[in-house]
Coordinates of C-alpha atoms in Angstrom, one line a residue:
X29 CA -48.1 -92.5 98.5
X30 CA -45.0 -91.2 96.4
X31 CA -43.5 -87.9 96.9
X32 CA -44.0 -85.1 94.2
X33 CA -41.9 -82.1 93.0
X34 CA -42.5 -79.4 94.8
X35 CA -44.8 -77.0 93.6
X36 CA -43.5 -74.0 91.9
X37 CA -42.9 -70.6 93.7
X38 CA -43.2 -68.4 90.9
X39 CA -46.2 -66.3 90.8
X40 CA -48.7 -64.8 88.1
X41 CA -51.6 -62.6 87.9
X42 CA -55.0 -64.0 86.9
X43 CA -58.1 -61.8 87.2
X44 CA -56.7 -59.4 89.8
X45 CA -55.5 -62.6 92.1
X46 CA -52.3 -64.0 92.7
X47 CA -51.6 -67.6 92.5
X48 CA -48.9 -69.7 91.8
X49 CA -47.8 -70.2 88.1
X50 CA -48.6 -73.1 86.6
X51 CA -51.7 -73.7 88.4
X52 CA -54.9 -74.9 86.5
X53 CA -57.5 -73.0 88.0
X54 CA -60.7 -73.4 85.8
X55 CA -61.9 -75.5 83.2
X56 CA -59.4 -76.1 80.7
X57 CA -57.0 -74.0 82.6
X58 CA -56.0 -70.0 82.8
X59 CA -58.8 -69.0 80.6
X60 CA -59.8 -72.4 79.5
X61 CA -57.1 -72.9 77.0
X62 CA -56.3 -76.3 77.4
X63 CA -53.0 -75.6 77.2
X64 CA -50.5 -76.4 80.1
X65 CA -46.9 -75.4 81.5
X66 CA -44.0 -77.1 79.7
X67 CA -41.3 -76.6 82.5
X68 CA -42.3 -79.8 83.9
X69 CA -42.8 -82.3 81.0
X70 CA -45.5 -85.3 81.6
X71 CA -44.8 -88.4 81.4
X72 CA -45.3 -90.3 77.5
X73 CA -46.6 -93.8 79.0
X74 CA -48.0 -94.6 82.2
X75 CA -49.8 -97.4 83.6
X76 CA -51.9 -98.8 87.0
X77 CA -48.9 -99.5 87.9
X78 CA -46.5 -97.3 86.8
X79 CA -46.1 -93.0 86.8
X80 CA -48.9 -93.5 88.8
X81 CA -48.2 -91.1 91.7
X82 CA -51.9 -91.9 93.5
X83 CA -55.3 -92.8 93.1
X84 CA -57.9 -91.4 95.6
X85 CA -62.0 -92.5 95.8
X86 CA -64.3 -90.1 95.3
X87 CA -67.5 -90.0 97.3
X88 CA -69.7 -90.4 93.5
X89 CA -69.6 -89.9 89.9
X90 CA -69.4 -86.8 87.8
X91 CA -68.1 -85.0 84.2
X92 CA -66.8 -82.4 85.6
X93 CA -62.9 -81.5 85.6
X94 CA -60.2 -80.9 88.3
X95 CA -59.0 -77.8 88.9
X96 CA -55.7 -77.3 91.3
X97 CA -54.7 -74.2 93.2
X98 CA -51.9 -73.6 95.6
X99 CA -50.9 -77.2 95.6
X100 CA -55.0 -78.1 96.1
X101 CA -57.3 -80.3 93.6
X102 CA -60.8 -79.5 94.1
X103 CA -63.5 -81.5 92.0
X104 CA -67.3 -82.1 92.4
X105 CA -69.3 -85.5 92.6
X106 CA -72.8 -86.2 93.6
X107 CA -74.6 -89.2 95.3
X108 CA -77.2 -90.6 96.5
X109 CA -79.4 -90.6 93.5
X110 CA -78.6 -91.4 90.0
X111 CA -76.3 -94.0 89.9
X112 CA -78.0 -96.0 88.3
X113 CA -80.9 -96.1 85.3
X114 CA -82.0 -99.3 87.1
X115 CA -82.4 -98.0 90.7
X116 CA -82.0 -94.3 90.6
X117 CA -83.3 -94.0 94.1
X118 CA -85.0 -91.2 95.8
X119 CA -84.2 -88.0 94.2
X120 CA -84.6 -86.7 98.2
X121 CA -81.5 -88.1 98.7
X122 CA -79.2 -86.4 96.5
X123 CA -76.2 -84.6 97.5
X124 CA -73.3 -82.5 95.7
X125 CA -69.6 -82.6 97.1
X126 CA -66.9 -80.7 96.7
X127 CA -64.0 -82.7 97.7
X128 CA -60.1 -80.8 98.1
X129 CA -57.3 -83.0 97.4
X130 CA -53.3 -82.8 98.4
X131 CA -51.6 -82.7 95.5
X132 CA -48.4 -83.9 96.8
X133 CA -49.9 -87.0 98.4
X134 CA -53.7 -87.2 97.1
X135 CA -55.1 -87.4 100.8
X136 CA -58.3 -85.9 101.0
X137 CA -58.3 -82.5 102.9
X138 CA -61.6 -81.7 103.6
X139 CA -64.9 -82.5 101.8
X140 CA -68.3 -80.4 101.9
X141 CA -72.1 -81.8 101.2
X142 CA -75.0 -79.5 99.4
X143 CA -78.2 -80.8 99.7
X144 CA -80.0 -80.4 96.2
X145 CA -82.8 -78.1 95.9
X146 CA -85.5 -80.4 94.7
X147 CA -87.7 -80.9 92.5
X148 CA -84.3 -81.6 90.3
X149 CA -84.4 -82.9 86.9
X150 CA -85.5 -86.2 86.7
X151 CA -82.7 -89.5 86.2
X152 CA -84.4 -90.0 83.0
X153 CA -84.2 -89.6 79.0
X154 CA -80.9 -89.2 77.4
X155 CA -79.8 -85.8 78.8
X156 CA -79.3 -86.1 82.3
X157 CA -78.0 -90.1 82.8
X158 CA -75.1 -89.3 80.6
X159 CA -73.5 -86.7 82.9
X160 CA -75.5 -86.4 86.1
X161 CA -75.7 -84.2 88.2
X162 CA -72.0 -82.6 88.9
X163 CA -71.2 -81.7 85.7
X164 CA -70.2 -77.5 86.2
X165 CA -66.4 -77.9 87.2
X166 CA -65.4 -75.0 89.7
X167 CA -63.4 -72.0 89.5
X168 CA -60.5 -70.7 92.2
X169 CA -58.7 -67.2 92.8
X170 CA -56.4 -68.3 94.7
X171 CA -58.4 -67.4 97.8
X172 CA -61.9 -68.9 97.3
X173 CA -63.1 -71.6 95.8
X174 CA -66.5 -71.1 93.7
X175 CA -68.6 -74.6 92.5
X176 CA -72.3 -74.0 90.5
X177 CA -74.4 -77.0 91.0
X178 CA -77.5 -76.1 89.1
X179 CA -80.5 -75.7 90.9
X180 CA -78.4 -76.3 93.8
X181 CA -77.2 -72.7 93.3
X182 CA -73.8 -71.3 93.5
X183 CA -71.2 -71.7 96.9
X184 CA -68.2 -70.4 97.8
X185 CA -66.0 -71.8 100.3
X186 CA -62.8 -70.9 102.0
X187 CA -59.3 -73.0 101.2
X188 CA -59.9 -74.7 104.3
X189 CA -63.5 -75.9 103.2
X190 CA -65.3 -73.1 105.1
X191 CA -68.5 -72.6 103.5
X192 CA -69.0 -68.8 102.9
X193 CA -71.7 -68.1 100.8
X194 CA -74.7 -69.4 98.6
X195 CA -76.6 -67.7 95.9
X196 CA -79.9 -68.7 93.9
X197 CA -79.4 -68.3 89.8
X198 CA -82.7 -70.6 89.4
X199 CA -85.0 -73.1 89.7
X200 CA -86.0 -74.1 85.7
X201 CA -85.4 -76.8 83.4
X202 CA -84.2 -76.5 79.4
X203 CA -87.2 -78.2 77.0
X204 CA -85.7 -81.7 76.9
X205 CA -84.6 -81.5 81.1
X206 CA -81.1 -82.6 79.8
X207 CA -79.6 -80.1 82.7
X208 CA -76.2 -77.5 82.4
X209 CA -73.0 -77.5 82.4
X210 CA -71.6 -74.2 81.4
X211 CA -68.5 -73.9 84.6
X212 CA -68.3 -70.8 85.8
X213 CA -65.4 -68.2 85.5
X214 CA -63.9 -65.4 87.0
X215 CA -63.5 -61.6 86.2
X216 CA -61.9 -59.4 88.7
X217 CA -64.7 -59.4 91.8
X218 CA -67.1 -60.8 90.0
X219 CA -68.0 -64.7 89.5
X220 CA -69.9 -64.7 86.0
X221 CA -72.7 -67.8 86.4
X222 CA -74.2 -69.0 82.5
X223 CA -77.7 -70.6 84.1
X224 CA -78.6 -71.6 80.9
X225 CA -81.2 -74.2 82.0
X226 CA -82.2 -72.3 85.2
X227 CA -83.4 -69.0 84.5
X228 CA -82.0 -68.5 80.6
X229 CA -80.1 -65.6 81.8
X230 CA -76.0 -64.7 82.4
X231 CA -75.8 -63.8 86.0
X232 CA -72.8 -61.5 87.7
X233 CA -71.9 -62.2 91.6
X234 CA -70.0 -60.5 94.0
X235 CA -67.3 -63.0 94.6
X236 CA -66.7 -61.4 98.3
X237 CA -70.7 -61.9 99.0
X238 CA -72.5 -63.4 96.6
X239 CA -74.8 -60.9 96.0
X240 CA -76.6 -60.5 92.1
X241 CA -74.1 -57.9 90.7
X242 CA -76.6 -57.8 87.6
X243 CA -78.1 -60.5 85.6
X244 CA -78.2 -60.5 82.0
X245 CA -81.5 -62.6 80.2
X246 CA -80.9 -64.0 77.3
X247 CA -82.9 -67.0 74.8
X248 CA -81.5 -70.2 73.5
X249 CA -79.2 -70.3 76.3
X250 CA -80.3 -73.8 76.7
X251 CA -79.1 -74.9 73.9
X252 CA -75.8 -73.8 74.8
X253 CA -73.4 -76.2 77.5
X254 CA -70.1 -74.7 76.8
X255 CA -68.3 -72.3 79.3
X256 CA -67.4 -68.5 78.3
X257 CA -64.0 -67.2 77.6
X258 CA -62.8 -63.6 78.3
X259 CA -61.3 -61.5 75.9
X260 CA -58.8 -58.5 76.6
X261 CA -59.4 -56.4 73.7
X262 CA -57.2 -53.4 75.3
X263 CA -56.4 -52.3 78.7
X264 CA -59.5 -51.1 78.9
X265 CA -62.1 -53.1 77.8
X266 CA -62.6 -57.1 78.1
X267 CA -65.5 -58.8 76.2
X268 CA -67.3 -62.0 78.0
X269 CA -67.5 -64.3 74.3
X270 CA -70.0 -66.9 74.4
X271 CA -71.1 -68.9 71.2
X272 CA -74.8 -70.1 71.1
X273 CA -77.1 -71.7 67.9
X274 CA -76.7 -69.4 65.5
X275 CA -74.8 -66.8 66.7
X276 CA -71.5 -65.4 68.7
X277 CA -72.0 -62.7 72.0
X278 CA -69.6 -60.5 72.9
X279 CA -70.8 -58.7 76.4
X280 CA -69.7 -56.4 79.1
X281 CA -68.4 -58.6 81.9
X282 CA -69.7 -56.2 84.2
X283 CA -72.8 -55.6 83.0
X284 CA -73.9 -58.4 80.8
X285 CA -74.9 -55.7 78.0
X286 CA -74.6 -57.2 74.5
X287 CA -71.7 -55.2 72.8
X288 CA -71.4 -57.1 69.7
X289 CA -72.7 -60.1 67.8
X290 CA -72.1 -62.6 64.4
X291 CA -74.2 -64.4 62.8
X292 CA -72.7 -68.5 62.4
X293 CA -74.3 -71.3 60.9
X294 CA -77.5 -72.6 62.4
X295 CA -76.7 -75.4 64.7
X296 CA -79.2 -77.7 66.7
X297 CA -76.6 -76.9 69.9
X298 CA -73.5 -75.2 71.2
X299 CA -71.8 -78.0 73.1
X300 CA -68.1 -76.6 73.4
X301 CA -66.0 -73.9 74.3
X302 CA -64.5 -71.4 72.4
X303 CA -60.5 -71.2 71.4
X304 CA -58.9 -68.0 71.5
X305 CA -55.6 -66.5 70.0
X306 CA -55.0 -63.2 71.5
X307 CA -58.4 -61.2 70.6
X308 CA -59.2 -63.6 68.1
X309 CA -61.9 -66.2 68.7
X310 CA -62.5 -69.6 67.0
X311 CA -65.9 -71.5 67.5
X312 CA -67.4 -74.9 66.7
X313 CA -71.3 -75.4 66.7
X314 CA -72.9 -78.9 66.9
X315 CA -75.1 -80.8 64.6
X316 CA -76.2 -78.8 61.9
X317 CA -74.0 -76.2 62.2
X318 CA -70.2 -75.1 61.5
X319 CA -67.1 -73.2 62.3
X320 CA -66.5 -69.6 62.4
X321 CA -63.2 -67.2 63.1
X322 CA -63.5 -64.4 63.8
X323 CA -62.0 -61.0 66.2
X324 CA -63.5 -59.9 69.1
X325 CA -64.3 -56.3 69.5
X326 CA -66.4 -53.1 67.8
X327 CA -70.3 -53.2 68.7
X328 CA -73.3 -54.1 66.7
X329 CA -73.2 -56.7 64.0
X330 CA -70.1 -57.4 63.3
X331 CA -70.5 -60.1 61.1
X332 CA -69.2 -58.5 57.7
X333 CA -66.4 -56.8 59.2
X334 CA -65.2 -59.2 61.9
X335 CA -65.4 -62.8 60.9
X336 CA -62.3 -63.9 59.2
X337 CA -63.5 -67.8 57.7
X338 CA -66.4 -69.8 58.4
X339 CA -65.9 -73.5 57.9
X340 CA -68.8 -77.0 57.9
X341 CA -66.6 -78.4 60.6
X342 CA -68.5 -79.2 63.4
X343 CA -67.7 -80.3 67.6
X344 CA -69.9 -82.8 69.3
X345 CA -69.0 -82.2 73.1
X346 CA -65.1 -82.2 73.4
X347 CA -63.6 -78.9 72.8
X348 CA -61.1 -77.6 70.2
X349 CA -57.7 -76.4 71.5
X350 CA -55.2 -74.8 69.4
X351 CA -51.3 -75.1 68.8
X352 CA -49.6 -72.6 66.6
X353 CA -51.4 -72.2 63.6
X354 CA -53.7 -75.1 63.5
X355 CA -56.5 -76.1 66.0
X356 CA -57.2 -79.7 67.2
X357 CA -60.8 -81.2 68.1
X358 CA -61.9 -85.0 68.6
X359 CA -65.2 -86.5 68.0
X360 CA -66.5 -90.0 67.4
X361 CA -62.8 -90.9 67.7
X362 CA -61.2 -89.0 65.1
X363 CA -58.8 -86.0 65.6
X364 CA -59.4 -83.4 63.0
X365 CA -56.5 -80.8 62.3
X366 CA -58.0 -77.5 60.8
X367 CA -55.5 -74.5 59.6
X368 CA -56.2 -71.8 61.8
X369 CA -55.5 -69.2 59.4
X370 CA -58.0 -70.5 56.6
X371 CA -60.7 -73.0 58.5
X372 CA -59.6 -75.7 55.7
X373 CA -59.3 -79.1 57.2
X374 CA -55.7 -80.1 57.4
X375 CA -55.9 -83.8 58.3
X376 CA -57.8 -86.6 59.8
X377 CA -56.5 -89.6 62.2
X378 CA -58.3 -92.1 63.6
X379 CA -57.7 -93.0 67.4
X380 CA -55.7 -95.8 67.1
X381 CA -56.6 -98.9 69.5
X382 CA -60.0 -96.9 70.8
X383 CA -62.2 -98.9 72.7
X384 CA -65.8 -97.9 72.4
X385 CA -67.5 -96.7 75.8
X386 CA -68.9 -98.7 78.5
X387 CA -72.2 -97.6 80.7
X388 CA -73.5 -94.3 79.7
X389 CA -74.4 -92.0 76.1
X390 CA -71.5 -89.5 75.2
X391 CA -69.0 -90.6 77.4
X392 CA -66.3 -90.7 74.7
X393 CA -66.7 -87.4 73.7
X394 CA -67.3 -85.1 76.9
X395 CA -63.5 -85.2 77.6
X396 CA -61.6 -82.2 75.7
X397 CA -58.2 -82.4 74.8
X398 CA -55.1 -80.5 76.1
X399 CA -51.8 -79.8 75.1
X400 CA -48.0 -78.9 76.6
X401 CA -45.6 -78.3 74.6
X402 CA -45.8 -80.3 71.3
X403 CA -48.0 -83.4 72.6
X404 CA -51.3 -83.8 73.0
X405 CA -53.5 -85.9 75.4
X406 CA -57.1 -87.1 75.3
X407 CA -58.7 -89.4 77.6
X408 CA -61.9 -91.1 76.4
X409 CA -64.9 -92.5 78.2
X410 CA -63.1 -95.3 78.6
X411 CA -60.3 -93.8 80.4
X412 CA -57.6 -94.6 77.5
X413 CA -55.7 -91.7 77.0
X414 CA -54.1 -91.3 73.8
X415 CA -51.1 -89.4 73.2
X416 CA -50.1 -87.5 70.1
X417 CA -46.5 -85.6 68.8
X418 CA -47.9 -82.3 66.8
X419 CA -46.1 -81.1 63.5
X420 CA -46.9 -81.2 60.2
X421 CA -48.4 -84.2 60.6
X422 CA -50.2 -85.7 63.8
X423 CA -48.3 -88.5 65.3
X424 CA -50.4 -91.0 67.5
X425 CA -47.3 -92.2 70.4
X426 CA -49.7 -94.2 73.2
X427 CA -52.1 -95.1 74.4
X428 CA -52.4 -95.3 78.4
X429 CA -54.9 -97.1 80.9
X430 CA -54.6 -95.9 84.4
X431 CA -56.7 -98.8 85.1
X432 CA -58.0 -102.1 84.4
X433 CA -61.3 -101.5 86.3
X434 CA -64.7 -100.6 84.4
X435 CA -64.9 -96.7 85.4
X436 CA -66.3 -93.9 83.1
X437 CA -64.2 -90.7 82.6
X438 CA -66.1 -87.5 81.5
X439 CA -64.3 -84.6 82.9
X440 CA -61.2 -83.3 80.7
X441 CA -58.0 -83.4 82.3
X442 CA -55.9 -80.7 84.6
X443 CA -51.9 -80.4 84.7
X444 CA -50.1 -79.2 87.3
X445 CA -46.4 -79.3 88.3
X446 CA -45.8 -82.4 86.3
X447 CA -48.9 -84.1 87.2
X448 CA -51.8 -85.5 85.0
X449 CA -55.0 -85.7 86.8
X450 CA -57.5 -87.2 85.7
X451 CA -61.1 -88.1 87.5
X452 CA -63.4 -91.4 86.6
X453 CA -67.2 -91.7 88.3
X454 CA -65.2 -93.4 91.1
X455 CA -61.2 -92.0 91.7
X456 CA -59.2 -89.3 91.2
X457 CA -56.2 -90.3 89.8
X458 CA -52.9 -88.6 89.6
X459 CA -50.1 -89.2 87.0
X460 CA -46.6 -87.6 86.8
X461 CA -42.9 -89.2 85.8
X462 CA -42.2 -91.2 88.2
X463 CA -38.9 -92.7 85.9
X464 CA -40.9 -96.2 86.3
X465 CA -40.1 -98.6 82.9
X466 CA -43.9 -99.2 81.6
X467 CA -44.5 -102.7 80.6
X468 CA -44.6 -102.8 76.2
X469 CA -47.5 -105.2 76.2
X470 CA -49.4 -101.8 78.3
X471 CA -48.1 -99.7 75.4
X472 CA -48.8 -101.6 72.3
X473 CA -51.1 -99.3 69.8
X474 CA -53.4 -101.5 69.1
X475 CA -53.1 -102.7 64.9
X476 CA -56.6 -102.4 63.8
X477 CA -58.5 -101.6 61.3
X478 CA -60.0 -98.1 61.1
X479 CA -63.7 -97.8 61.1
X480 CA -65.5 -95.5 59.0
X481 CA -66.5 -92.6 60.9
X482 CA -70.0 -92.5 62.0
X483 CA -73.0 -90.6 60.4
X484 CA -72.1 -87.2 61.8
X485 CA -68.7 -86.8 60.2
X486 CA -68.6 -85.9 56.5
X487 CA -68.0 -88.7 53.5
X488 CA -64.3 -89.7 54.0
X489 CA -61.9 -92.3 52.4
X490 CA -59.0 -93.8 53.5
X491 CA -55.6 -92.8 52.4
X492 CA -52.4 -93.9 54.2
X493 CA -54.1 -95.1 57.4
X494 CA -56.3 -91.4 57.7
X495 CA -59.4 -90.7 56.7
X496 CA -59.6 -87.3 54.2
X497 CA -62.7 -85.7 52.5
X498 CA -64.0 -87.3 50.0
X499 CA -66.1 -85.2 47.4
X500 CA -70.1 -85.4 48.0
X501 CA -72.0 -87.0 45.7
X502 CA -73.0 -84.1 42.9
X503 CA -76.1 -82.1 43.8
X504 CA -75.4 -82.9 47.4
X505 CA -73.6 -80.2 50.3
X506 CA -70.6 -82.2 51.8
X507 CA -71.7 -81.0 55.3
X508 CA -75.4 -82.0 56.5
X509 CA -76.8 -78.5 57.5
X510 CA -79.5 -78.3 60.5
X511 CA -83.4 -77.8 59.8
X512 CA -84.6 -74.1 60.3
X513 CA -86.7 -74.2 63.5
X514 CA -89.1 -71.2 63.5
X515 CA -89.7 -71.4 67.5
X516 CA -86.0 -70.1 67.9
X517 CA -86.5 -67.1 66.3
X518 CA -84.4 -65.2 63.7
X519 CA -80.8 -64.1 64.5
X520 CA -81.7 -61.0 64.9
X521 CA -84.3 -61.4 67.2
X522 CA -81.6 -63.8 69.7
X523 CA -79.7 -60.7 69.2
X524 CA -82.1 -58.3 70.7
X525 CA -83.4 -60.5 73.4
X526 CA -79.5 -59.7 75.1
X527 CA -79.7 -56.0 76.2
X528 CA -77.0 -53.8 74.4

């Protein structure tokens, strides 16, 4: 295996813990971001066989993302049922694993097994084949590592794998039985546990014990799959901001009180995470629904004197991140730029040289971008990752394979001292700059045509190889809104149904 750089000795502070700077140590990163360290640049191109540090089997698939702590990759996978539509197997047989990785030489440390809890969700419909059954990515302090597998509950396990703890959150299922996905996240002592399909309720745990600290109900949490993000308003208050159908929660992150709410477009589901810029918060909805700014803080409803814009642009499952003043998201293979300050839509690109997914629904999308310094990266289903330069204009620079092979990658990368990792439903791969020459024909951007983007996306045109807004036909909205569902309740009833 080749040698990495050393892992960097500087420390930080993250929720009360010290680790070492630079270390990804949630999803999307120190407080899911998705933006990564720039003292050690990643590499532009890469290949299977080049700036390939190491590629490591995992024991099964999954869509969930790597974190890496104190020189450490942890990530989940399950097997032994659900592999396959075909031949799912016997759901008796189906086990969780959290795996710990060396990031210098991508041995595996130590790897632990978690029966599921049965009955689970079935390997059936649309929900659950597309993403399985490890699809919550774990959280780290530094000390602990802490990975939520559903009805499987929530364990905590030393950095040498010892298993210290398990807690219940619930044994339900969401309408449709598409499963969760919310990761959890840290705040001081207390891991914060969305068990949206499980019980509908926001659950607090002693991160020392495991014992329910409080738990918080709260309806239409299954419609929501994106993680929380916390909020430091002041030195003495941090909100818990969640966005949901139809509305955005702030809450006391030790309590799970409802301290404020706003009212956002209706939206059939939530499916990503929230963006923040200091105390400000920016939020996509799904089908049906739209974008909204808006500042964290105050109590009550805080819609008239909080939100800043609210925009039609919509997120399917990958995540927005933001650089400067403008914020990036990706769906159906387009890479929308929308001006943070306003919510207008900046630009559009097309993914140059995209190949559509192989094997399972949503694949393409359930990656979320991240950024360092001025470059962007984005893995598809596919496990091309394409690579951008960020100005005025988006600049598509490569596109990379790390291999030839027919894997599926749903989880969204992690960075860590120079290194890309990335996970498929069968390796763990690790990418850094490696000063290996990167064959041109592996590099070439493939010349084709753009495609139309597909239903979802708003009427567009092409103009100088993007796609812009064109205007809707007269009499018509230019953004598709969702149906009005009575079952859900008014906004103001979700609103209520989180104690304040």
């Amino acid at each position: 295996m080749s040698t990495l750089r050393p892992a960097s000795v500087f420390l930080c502070l993250y929720c009360g813990v010290t680790i070492h700077a630079g270390d990804w140590p949630q999803f999307r990163g120190p407080n899911g971001s998705g933006v990564a360290d720039v003292s050690q640049p990643l590499p532009t191109n890469w290949s299977s066989s080049a700036n390939l540090a190491w590629k490591t089997p995992m024991p099964g698939p999954g869509v969930s993302s790597p974190i890496v702590v104190n020189g450490k990759v942890f990530v989940t996978c399950y097997s032994g049922y659900g592999l396959s539509r075909k031949n799912p197997g016997e759901m008796k047989d189906l086990v969780r694993h959290l795996v710990c990785v060396d990031l210098q030489t991508g041995n595996v440390d130590w790897q632990q097994d978690v029966k599921a809890t049965l009955p689970e969700d079935p390997f059936s419909g649309a929900g659950v084949p597309a993403h399985g059954y490890a699809s919550h990515t774990p959280v780290s302090d530094g000390e602990n590592v802490y990975a939520f597998f559903g009805k499987g509950g929530v364990h905590a396990f030393d950095m040498d794998g010892n298993h210290l703890w398990q807690a219940d959150v619930g044994q339900e299922s969401d309408p449709a039985k598409w499963g969760s996905s919310s990761s959890p996240i840290l705040h001081e002592d207390t891991v914060i546990i969305t068990a949206a399909a499980e019980s509908q309720s926001i659950v607090g745990l002693d991160k020392a014990t495991g014992s329910e600290l409080w738990r918080q109900p709260a309806s239409r949490l299954d419609n929501m799959w994106g993680t929380p993000s916390l909020v430091v308003i002041d030195e003495n208050r941090t909100d818990l901001v969640m966005c949901i159908p139809g509305e955005i929660w702030g809450l006391d992150p030790n309590s799970g009180k409802l301290r404020w709410y706003a009212e956002t477009a209706e939206a059939e589901q939530v499916d990503t995470s929230a963006v923040l810029d200091g105390t400000r918060v920016y939020a996509f909805s799904g089908r049906g629904g739209g974008s909204i700014a808006i500042d964290a803080g105050g109590s009550g409803n805080v819609t008239k004197s909080k939100a800043l814009w609210t925009g039609p642009t919509t997120a399917r499952f990958s995540s927005p991140v933001r650089h400067g003043s403008q914020l990036y998201l990706i769906s159906r293979r387009v890479l929308t730029v929308i001006d943070a300050n306003t919510g207008k839509r900046i630009d559009q690109v097309r993914l140059q040289g995209a190949r559509r997914k192989e094997g399972r629904s949503g694949g393409d999308n359930y990656s979320s971008p991240i950024i360092q310094g001025d470059r962007l990266f984005y893995p598809n289903g596919s496990g091309q990752v394409f690579v951008f330069a960020l100005g005025d204009e988006p600049k598509q620079l490569a596109v990379n394979q790390v291999t030839t092979e027919p894997e599926m990658f749903g989880g969204s990368p992690a960075v860590c001292d120079g290194c890309l990792l990335l996970r498929s439903n069968k390796h763990l791969y690790c990418i850094t700059d490696l000063g290996q020459k990167v064959d041109p024909s592996q590099i070439v951007i493939a010349q084709v045509e753009p495609e139309e983007p597909d239903e979802e996306q708003d009427s567009r045109r092409r103009t100088g190889g993007r796609w812009v807004r064109a205007a809707p036909p007269r009499g018509r909205r230019g953004v598709r809104r969702g149906r009005s569902d009575s079952s859900c309740g008014s906004r103001r009833g979700r609103a209520r149904s989180v104690a304040r």
